[in-house]
mmCIF file of C-alpha atoms in Angstrom:
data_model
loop_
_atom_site.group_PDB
_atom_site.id
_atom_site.type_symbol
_atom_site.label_atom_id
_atom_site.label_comp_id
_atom_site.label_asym_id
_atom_site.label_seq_id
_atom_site.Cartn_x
_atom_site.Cartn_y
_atom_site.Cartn_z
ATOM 1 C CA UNK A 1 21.448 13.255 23.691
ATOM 2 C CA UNK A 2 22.048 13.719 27.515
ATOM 3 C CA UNK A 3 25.208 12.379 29.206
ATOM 4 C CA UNK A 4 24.778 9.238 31.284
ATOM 5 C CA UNK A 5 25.832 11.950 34.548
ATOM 6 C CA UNK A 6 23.487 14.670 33.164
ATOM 7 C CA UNK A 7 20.347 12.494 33.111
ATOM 8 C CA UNK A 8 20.942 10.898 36.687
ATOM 9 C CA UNK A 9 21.933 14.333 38.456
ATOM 10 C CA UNK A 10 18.452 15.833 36.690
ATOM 11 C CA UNK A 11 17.014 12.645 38.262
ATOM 12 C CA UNK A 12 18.525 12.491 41.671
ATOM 13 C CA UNK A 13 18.597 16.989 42.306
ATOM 14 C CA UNK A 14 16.672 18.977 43.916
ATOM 15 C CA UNK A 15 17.222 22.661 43.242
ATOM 16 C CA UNK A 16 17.868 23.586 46.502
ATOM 17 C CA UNK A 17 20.869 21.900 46.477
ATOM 18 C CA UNK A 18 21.881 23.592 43.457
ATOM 19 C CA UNK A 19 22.347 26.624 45.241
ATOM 20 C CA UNK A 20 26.366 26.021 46.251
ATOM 21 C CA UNK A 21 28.884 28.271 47.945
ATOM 22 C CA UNK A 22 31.269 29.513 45.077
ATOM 23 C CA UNK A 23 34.386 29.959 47.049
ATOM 24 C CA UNK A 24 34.805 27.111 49.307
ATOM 25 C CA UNK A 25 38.181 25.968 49.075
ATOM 26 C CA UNK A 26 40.698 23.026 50.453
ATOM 27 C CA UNK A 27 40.069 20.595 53.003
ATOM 28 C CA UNK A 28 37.759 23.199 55.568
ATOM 29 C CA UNK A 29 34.974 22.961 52.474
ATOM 30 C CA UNK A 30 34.842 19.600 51.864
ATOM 31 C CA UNK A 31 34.103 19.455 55.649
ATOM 32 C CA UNK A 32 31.840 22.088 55.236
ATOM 33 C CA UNK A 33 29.901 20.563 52.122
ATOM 34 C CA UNK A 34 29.687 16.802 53.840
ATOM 35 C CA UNK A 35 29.234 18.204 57.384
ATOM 36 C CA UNK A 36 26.541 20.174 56.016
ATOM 37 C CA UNK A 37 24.589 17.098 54.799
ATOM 38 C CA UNK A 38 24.446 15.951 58.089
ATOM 39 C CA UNK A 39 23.296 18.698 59.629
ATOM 40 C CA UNK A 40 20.739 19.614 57.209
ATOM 41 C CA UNK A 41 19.717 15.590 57.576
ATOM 42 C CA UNK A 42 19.956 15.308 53.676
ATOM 43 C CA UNK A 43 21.358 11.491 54.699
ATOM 44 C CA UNK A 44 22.137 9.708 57.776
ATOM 45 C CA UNK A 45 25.548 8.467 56.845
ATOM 46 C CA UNK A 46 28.224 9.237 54.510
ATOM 47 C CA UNK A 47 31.723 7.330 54.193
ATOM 48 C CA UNK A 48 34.610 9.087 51.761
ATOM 49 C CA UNK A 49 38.416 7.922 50.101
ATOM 50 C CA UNK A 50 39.815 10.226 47.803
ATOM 51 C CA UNK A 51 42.648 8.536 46.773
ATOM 52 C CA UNK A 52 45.636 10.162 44.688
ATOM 53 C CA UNK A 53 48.668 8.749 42.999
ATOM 54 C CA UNK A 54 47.655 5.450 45.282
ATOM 55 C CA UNK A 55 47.716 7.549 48.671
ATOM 56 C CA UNK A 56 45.165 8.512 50.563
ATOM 57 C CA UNK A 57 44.782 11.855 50.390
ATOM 58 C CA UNK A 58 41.084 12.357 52.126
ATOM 59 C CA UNK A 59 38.962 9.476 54.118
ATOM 60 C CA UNK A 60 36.336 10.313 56.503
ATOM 61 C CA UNK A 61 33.022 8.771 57.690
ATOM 62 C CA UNK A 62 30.303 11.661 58.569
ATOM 63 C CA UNK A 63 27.145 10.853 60.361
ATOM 64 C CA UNK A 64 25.928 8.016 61.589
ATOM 65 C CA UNK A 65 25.651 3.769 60.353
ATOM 66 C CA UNK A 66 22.695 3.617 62.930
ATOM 67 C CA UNK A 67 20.600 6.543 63.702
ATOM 68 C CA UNK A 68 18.842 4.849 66.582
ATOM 69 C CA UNK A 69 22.460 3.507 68.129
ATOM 70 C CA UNK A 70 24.544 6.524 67.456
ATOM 71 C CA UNK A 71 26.994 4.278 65.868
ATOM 72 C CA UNK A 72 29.361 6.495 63.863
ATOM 73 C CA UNK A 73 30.508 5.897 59.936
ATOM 74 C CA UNK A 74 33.502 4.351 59.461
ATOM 75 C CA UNK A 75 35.088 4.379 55.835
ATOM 76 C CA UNK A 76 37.318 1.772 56.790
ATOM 77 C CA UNK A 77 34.959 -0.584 57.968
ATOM 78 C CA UNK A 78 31.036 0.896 57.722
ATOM 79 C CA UNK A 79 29.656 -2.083 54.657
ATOM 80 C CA UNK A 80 26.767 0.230 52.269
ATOM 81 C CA UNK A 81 24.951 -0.854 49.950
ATOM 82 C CA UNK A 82 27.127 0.303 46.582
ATOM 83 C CA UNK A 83 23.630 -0.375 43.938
ATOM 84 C CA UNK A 84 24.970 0.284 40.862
ATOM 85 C CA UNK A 85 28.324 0.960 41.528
ATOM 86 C CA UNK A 86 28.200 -2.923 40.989
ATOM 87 C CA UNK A 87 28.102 -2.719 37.615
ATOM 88 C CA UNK A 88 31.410 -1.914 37.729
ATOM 89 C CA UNK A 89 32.644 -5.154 39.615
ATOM 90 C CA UNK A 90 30.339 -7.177 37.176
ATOM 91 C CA UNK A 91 32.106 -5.469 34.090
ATOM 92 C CA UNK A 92 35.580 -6.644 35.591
ATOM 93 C CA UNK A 93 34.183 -10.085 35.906
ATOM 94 C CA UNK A 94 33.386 -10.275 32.253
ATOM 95 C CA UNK A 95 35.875 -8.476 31.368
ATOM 96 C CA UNK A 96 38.537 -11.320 32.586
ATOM 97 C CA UNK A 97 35.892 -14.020 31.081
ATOM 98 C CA UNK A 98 36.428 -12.435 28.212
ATOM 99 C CA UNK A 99 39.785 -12.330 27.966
ATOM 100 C CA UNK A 100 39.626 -16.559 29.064
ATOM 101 C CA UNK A 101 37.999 -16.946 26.138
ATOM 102 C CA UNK A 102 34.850 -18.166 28.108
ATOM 103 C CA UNK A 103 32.185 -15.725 26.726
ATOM 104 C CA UNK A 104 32.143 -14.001 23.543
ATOM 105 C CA UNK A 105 30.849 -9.891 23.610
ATOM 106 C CA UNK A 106 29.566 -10.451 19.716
ATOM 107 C CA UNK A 107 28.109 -13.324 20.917
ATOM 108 C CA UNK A 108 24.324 -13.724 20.835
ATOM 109 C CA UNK A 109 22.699 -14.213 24.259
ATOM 110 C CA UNK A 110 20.785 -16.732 22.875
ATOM 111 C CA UNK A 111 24.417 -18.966 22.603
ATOM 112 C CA UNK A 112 24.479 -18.776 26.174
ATOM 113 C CA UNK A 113 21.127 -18.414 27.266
ATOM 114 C CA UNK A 114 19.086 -20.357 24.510
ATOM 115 C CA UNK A 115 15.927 -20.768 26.868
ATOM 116 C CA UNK A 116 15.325 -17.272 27.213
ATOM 117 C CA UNK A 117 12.345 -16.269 24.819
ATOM 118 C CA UNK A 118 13.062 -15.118 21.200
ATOM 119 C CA UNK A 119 12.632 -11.614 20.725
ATOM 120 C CA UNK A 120 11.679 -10.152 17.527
ATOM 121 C CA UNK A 121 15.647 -9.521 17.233
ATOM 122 C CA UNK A 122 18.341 -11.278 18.163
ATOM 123 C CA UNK A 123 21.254 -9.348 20.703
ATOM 124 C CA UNK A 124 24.468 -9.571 21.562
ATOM 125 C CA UNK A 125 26.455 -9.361 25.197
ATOM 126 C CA UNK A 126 28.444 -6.472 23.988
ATOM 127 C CA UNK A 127 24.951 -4.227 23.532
ATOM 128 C CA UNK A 128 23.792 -5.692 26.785
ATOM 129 C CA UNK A 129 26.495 -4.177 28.613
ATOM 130 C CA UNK A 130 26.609 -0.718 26.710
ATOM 131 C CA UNK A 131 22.573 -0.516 27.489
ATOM 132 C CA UNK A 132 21.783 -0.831 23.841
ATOM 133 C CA UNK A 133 19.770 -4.442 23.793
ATOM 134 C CA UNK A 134 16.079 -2.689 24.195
ATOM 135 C CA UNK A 135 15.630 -4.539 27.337
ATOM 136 C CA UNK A 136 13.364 -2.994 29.530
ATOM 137 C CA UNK A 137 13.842 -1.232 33.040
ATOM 138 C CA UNK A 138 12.040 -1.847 36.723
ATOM 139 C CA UNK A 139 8.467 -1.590 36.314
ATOM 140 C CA UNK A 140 5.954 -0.480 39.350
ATOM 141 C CA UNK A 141 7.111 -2.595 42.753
ATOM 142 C CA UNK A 142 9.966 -4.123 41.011
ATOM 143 C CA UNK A 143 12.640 -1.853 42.176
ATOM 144 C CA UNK A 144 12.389 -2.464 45.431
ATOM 145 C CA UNK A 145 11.228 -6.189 44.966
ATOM 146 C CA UNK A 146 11.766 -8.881 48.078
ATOM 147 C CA UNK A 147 11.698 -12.459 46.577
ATOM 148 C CA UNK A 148 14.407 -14.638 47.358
ATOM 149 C CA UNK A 149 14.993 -14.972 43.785
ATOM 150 C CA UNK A 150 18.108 -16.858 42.071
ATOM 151 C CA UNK A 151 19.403 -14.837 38.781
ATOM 152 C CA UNK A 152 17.992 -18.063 36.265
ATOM 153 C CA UNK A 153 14.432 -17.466 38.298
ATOM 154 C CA UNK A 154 13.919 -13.939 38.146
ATOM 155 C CA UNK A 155 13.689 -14.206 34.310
ATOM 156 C CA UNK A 156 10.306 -14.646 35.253
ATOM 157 C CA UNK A 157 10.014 -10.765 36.275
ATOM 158 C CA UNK A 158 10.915 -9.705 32.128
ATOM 159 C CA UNK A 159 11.469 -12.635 30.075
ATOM 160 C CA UNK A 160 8.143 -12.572 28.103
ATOM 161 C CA UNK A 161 8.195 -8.294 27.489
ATOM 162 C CA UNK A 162 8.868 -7.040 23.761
ATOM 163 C CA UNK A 163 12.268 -5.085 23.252
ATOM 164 C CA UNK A 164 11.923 -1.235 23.651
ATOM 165 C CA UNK A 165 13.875 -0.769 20.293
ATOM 166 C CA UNK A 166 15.705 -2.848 17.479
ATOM 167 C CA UNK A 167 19.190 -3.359 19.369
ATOM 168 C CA UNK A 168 21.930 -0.854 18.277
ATOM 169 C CA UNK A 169 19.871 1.860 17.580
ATOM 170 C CA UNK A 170 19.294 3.202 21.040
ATOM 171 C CA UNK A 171 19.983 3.296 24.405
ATOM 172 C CA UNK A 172 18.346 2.401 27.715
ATOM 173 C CA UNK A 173 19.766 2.045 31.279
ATOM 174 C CA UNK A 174 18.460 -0.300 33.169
ATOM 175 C CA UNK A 175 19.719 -3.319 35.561
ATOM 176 C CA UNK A 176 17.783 -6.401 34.160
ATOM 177 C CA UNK A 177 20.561 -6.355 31.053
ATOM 178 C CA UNK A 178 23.672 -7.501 33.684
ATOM 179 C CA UNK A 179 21.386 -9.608 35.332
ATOM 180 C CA UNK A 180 21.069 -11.734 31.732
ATOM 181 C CA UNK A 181 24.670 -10.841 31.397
ATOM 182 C CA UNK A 182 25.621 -12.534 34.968
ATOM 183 C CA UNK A 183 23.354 -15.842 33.975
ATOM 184 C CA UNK A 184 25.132 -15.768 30.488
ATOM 185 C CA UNK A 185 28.420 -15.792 32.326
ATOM 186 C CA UNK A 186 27.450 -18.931 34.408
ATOM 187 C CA UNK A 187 26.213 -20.559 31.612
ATOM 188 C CA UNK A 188 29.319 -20.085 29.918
ATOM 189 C CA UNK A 189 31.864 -20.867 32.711
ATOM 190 C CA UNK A 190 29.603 -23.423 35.048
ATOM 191 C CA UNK A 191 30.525 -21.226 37.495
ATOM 192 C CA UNK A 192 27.862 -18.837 40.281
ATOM 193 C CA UNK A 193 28.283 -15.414 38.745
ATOM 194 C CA UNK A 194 29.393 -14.676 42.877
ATOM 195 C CA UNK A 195 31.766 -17.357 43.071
ATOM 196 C CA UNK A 196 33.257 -16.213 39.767
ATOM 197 C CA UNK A 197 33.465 -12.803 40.494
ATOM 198 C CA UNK A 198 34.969 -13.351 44.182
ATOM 199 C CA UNK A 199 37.757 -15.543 42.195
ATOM 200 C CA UNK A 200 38.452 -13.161 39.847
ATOM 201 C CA UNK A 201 37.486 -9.444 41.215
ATOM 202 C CA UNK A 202 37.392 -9.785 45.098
ATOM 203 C CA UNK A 203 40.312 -11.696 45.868
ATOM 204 C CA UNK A 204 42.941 -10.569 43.079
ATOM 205 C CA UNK A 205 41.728 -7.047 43.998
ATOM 206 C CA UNK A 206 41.850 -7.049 47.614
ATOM 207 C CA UNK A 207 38.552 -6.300 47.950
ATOM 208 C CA UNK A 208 37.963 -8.178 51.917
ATOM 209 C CA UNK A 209 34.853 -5.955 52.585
ATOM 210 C CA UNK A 210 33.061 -6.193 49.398
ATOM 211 C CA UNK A 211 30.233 -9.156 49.352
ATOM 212 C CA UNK A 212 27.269 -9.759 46.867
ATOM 213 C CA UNK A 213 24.344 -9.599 49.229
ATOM 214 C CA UNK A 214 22.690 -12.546 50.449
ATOM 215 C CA UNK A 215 26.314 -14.314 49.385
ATOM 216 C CA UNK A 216 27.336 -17.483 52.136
ATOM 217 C CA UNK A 217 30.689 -15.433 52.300
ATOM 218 C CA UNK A 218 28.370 -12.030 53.297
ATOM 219 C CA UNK A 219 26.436 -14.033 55.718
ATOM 220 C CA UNK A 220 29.367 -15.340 57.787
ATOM 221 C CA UNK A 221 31.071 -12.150 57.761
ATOM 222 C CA UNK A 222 28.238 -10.628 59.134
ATOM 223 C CA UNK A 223 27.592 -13.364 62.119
ATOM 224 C CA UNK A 224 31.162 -14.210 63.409
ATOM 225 C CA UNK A 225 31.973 -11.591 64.988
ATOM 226 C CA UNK A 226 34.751 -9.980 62.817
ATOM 227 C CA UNK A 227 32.951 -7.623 61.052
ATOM 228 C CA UNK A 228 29.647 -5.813 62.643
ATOM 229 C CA UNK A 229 29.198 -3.003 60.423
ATOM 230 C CA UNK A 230 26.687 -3.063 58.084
ATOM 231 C CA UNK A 231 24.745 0.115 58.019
ATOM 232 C CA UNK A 232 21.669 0.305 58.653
ATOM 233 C CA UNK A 233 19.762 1.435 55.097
ATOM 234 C CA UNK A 234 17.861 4.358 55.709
ATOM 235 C CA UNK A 235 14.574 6.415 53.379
ATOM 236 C CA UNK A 236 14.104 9.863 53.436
ATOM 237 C CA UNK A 237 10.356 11.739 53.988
ATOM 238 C CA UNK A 238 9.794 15.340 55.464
ATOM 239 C CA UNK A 239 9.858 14.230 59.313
ATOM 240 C CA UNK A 240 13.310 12.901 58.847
ATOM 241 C CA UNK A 241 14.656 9.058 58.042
ATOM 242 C CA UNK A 242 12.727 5.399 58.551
ATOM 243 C CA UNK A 243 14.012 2.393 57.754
ATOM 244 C CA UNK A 244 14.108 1.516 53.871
ATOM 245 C CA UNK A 245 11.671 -1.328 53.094
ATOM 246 C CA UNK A 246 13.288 -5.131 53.160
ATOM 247 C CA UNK A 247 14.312 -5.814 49.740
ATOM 248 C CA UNK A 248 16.035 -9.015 48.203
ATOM 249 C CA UNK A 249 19.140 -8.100 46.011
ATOM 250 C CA UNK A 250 20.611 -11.286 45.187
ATOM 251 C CA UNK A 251 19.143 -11.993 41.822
ATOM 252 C CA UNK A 252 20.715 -8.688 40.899
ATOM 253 C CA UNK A 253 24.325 -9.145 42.289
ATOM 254 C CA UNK A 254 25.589 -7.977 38.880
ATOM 255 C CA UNK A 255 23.431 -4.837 38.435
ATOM 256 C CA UNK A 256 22.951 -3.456 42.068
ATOM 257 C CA UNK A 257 23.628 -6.470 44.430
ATOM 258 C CA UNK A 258 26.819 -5.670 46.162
ATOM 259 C CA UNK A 259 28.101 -4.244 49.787
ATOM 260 C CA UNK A 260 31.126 -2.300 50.581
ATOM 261 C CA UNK A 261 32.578 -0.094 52.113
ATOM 262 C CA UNK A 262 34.458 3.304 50.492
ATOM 263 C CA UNK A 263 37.932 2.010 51.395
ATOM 264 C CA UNK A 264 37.545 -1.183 49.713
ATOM 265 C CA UNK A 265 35.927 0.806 46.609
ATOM 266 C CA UNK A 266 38.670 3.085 46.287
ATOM 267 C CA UNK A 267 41.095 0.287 46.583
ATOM 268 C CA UNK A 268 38.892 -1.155 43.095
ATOM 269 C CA UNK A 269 39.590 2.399 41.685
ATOM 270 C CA UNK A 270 42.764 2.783 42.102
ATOM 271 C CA UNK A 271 43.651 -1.385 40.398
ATOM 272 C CA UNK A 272 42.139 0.491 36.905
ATOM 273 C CA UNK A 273 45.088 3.281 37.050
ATOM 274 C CA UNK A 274 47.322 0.329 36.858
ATOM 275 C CA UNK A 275 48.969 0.654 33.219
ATOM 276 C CA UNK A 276 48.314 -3.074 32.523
ATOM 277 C CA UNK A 277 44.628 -2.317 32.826
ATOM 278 C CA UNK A 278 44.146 0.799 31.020
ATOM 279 C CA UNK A 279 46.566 -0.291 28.241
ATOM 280 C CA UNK A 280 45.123 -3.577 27.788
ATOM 281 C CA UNK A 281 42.679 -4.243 25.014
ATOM 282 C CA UNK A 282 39.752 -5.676 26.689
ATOM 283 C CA UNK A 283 39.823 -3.190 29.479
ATOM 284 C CA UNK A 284 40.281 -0.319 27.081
ATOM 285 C CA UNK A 285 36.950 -1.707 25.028
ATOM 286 C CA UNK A 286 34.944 -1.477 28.419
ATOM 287 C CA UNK A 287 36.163 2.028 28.849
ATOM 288 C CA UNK A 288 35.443 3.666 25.877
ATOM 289 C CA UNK A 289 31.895 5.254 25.142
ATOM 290 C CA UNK A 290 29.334 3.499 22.704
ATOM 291 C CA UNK A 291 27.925 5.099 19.890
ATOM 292 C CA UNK A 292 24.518 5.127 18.296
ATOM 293 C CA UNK A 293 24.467 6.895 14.665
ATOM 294 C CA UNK A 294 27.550 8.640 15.690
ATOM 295 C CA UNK A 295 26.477 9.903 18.492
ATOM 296 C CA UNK A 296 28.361 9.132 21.965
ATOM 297 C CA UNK A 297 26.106 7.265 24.577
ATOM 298 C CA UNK A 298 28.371 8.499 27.511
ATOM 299 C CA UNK A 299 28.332 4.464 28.400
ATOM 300 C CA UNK A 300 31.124 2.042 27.813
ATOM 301 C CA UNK A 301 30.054 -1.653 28.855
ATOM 302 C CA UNK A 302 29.232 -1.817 32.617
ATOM 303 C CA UNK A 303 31.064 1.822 33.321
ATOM 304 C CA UNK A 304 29.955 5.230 32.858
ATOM 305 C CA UNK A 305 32.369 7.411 30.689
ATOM 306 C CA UNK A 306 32.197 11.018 30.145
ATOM 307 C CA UNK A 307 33.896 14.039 31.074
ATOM 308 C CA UNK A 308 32.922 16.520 34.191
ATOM 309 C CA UNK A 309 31.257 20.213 33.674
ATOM 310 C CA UNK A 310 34.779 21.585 33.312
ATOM 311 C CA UNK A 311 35.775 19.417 30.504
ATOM 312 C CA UNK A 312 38.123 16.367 32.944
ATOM 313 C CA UNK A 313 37.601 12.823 31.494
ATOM 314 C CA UNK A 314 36.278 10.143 33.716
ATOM 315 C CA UNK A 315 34.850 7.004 34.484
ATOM 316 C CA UNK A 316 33.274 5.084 36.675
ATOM 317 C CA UNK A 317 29.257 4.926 38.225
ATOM 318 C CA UNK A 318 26.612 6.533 40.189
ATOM 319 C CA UNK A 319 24.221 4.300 42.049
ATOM 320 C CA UNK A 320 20.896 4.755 43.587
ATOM 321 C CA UNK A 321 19.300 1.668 45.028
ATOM 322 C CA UNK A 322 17.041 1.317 48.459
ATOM 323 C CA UNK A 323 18.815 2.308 51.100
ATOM 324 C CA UNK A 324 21.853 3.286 49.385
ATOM 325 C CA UNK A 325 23.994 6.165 47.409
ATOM 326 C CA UNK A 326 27.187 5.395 45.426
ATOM 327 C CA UNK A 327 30.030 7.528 43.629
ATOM 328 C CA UNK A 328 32.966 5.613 41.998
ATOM 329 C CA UNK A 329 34.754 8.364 39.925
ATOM 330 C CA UNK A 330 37.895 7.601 38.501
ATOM 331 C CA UNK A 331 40.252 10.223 36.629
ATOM 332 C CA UNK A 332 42.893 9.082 34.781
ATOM 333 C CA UNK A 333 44.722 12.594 33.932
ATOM 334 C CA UNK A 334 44.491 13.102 37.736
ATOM 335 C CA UNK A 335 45.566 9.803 38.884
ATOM 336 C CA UNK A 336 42.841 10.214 41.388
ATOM 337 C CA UNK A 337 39.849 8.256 42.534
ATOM 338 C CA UNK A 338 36.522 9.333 44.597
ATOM 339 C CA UNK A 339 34.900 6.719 46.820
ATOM 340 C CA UNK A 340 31.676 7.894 48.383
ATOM 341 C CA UNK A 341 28.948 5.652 49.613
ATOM 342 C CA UNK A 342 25.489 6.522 51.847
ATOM 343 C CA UNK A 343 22.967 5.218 53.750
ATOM 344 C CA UNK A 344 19.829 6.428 52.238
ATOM 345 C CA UNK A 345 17.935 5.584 48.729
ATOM 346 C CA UNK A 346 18.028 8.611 46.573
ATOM 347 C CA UNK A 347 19.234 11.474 48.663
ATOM 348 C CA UNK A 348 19.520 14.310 45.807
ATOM 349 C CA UNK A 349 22.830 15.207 46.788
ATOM 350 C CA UNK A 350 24.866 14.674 43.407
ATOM 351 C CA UNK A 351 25.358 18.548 42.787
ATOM 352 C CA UNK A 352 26.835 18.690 46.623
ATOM 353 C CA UNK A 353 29.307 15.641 46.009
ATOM 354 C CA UNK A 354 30.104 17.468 42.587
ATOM 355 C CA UNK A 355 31.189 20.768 44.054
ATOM 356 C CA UNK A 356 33.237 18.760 46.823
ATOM 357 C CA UNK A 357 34.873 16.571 44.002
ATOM 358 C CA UNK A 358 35.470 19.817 41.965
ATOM 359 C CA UNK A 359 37.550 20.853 44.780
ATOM 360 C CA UNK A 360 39.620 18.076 45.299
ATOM 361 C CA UNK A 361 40.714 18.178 41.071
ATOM 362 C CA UNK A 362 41.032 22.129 41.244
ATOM 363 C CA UNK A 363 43.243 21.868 44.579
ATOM 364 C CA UNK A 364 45.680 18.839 42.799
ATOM 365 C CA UNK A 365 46.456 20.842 39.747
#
């Protein structure tokens, strides 16, 4: 079976960026290796925090927020779309429900969520989050889908589809399972999934810049006047970038709803190399792989856990969503933490932001 990062790099590569410089070293080739993205109009935008030990040790916007205006990335301050990268914030959210004692990861959906339609097997919250329910993924228009949707209403979109597999005996990545996973969580706490996650992520985390989309709290940050820096979400074709088509996130705040900027990400990043998250119980669950007949799944619940080409354990998420690229790497054995967010759906760039990471670990050691 493929790792988790094996299957999306094969997805999101072309082979012309395979082709890397071997002996690029220190700070002048990660310059060289983001630089060159600009110039070679792979994105528009790019925003980077490499954080290590808690410092900053790298943060740098490259390219531009707004084409058309010339205004300039900021990692500070430029707000991307982070797609799936929100699994991650979603996973911390249950995460602390589940330590409450709100919500149950054995637990049946159906506890939570009796209204949704029986499936010829019944499924847990726990195989929801490791991607091992048989739910299905996007289907034709429906990844880049613009209804105004609430998470109870776009049930409609999958509710009445068979299961891909008997849960537990496979696995299959897909967003719809944390968007069943963010209405079981209201369900169980009577709380929005948003309002819950900006009580217990956001604002214990520091997170200032991070908003689900179409959120009140987005929305006024937005208009007031204090923070004007939402990129501008771009697509890719041969004559260069357009604007990505409108598209309606909130339904999906737990799977690929969320803005932020790489600052505020790393900031996230660097809260899990706390000791009293990695060596707490819960926490540890969500970070350790699932496994189908034995095999490792290179999936925990809501994070992505493997190790890198050159054998350094991680976790963490890629995201692709319209109009936006995400990296949230976290090594533990490192103590360090990649933030690295863009402007542009599905840029094929992994293999680039590899080598640059690559250089970061082989320069620490």
């Amino acid at each position: 079976m493929k790792s988790f990062i094996t299957y999306l790099k094969d997805l999101f590569t072309s082979k012309s960026e395979k082709q890397l410089h071997p002996t690029l070293e220190g700070l002048t080739g990660v310059d060289d290796l983001l630089n060159g993205l600009i110039i070679e109009k792979k994105i528009p935008g790019l925003a980077i925090t490499v954080l290590e030990k808690g410092e900053v040790l790298f943060q740098k916007g490259y390219g531009y927020a707004d084409v058309g205006k010339r205004v300039k990335v900021d990692p500070k301050r430029t707000i991307f779309r982070i797609a799936s990268v929100s699994k991650n914030i979603a996973a911390t959210a249950l995460a602390q429900m589940v330590k409450e004692g709100a919500i149950d990861l054995d637990a049946s959906l159906y506890d939570y969520v009796p209204y949704f339609p029986k499936k010829e097997y019944d499924f847990t919250i726990r195989q929801l989050a490791s991607h091992t329910a048989g739910i299905r993924g996007y289907k034709g228009k429906e990844y880049g889908l613009n209804e105004p949707y609430s998470i109870k209403d776009s049930l409609r979109i999958f509710k009445n589809d068979d299961l891909l597999f008997k849960p537990g005996t496979d696995y299959h990545y897909n967003s719809y399972d944390w968007v069943l996973i963010s209405l079981a969580m209201q369900e169980a706490s009577g709380v929005p999934f948003g309002d819950y996650v900006d009580e217990k992520v956001l604002g214990p985390f520091g997170l200032t810049h991070t908003f689900g989309e179409g959120s009140e709290s987005s929305a006024i940050e937005m208009t007031d006047g204090k923070n004007d820096h939402l990129a501008t979400f771009y697509s890719r074709r041969k004559s260069g970038f357009y604007k990505a088509m409108p598209v309606n996130n909130t339904y999906k705040l737990a799977g690929g709803g969320y803005l932020s900027t790489s600052d505020d990400m790393a900031k996230f990043g660097q809260a899990y190399l706390k000791k009293e998250i990695l060596h707490d119980a819960v926490f540890s669950e969500f970070l350790t792989t699932e496994k189908i007949n034995g095999k490792a799944t290179y999936y925990g619940l809501g994070w992505q856990v493997s190790e890198d080409k050159k054998g350094r354990p991680y976790f963490g998420h890629v995201g692709n969503g319209v109009g936006g690229y995400s990296n949230l790497f976290i090594y533990p054995n490192e103590q360090m933490v990649f933030s690295i967010l863009t402007n542009c759906t599905n840029p094929r760039i992994q293999d680039v932001l590899d080598a640059m990471i690559d250089i970061f670990l082989a320069d620490s050691q």
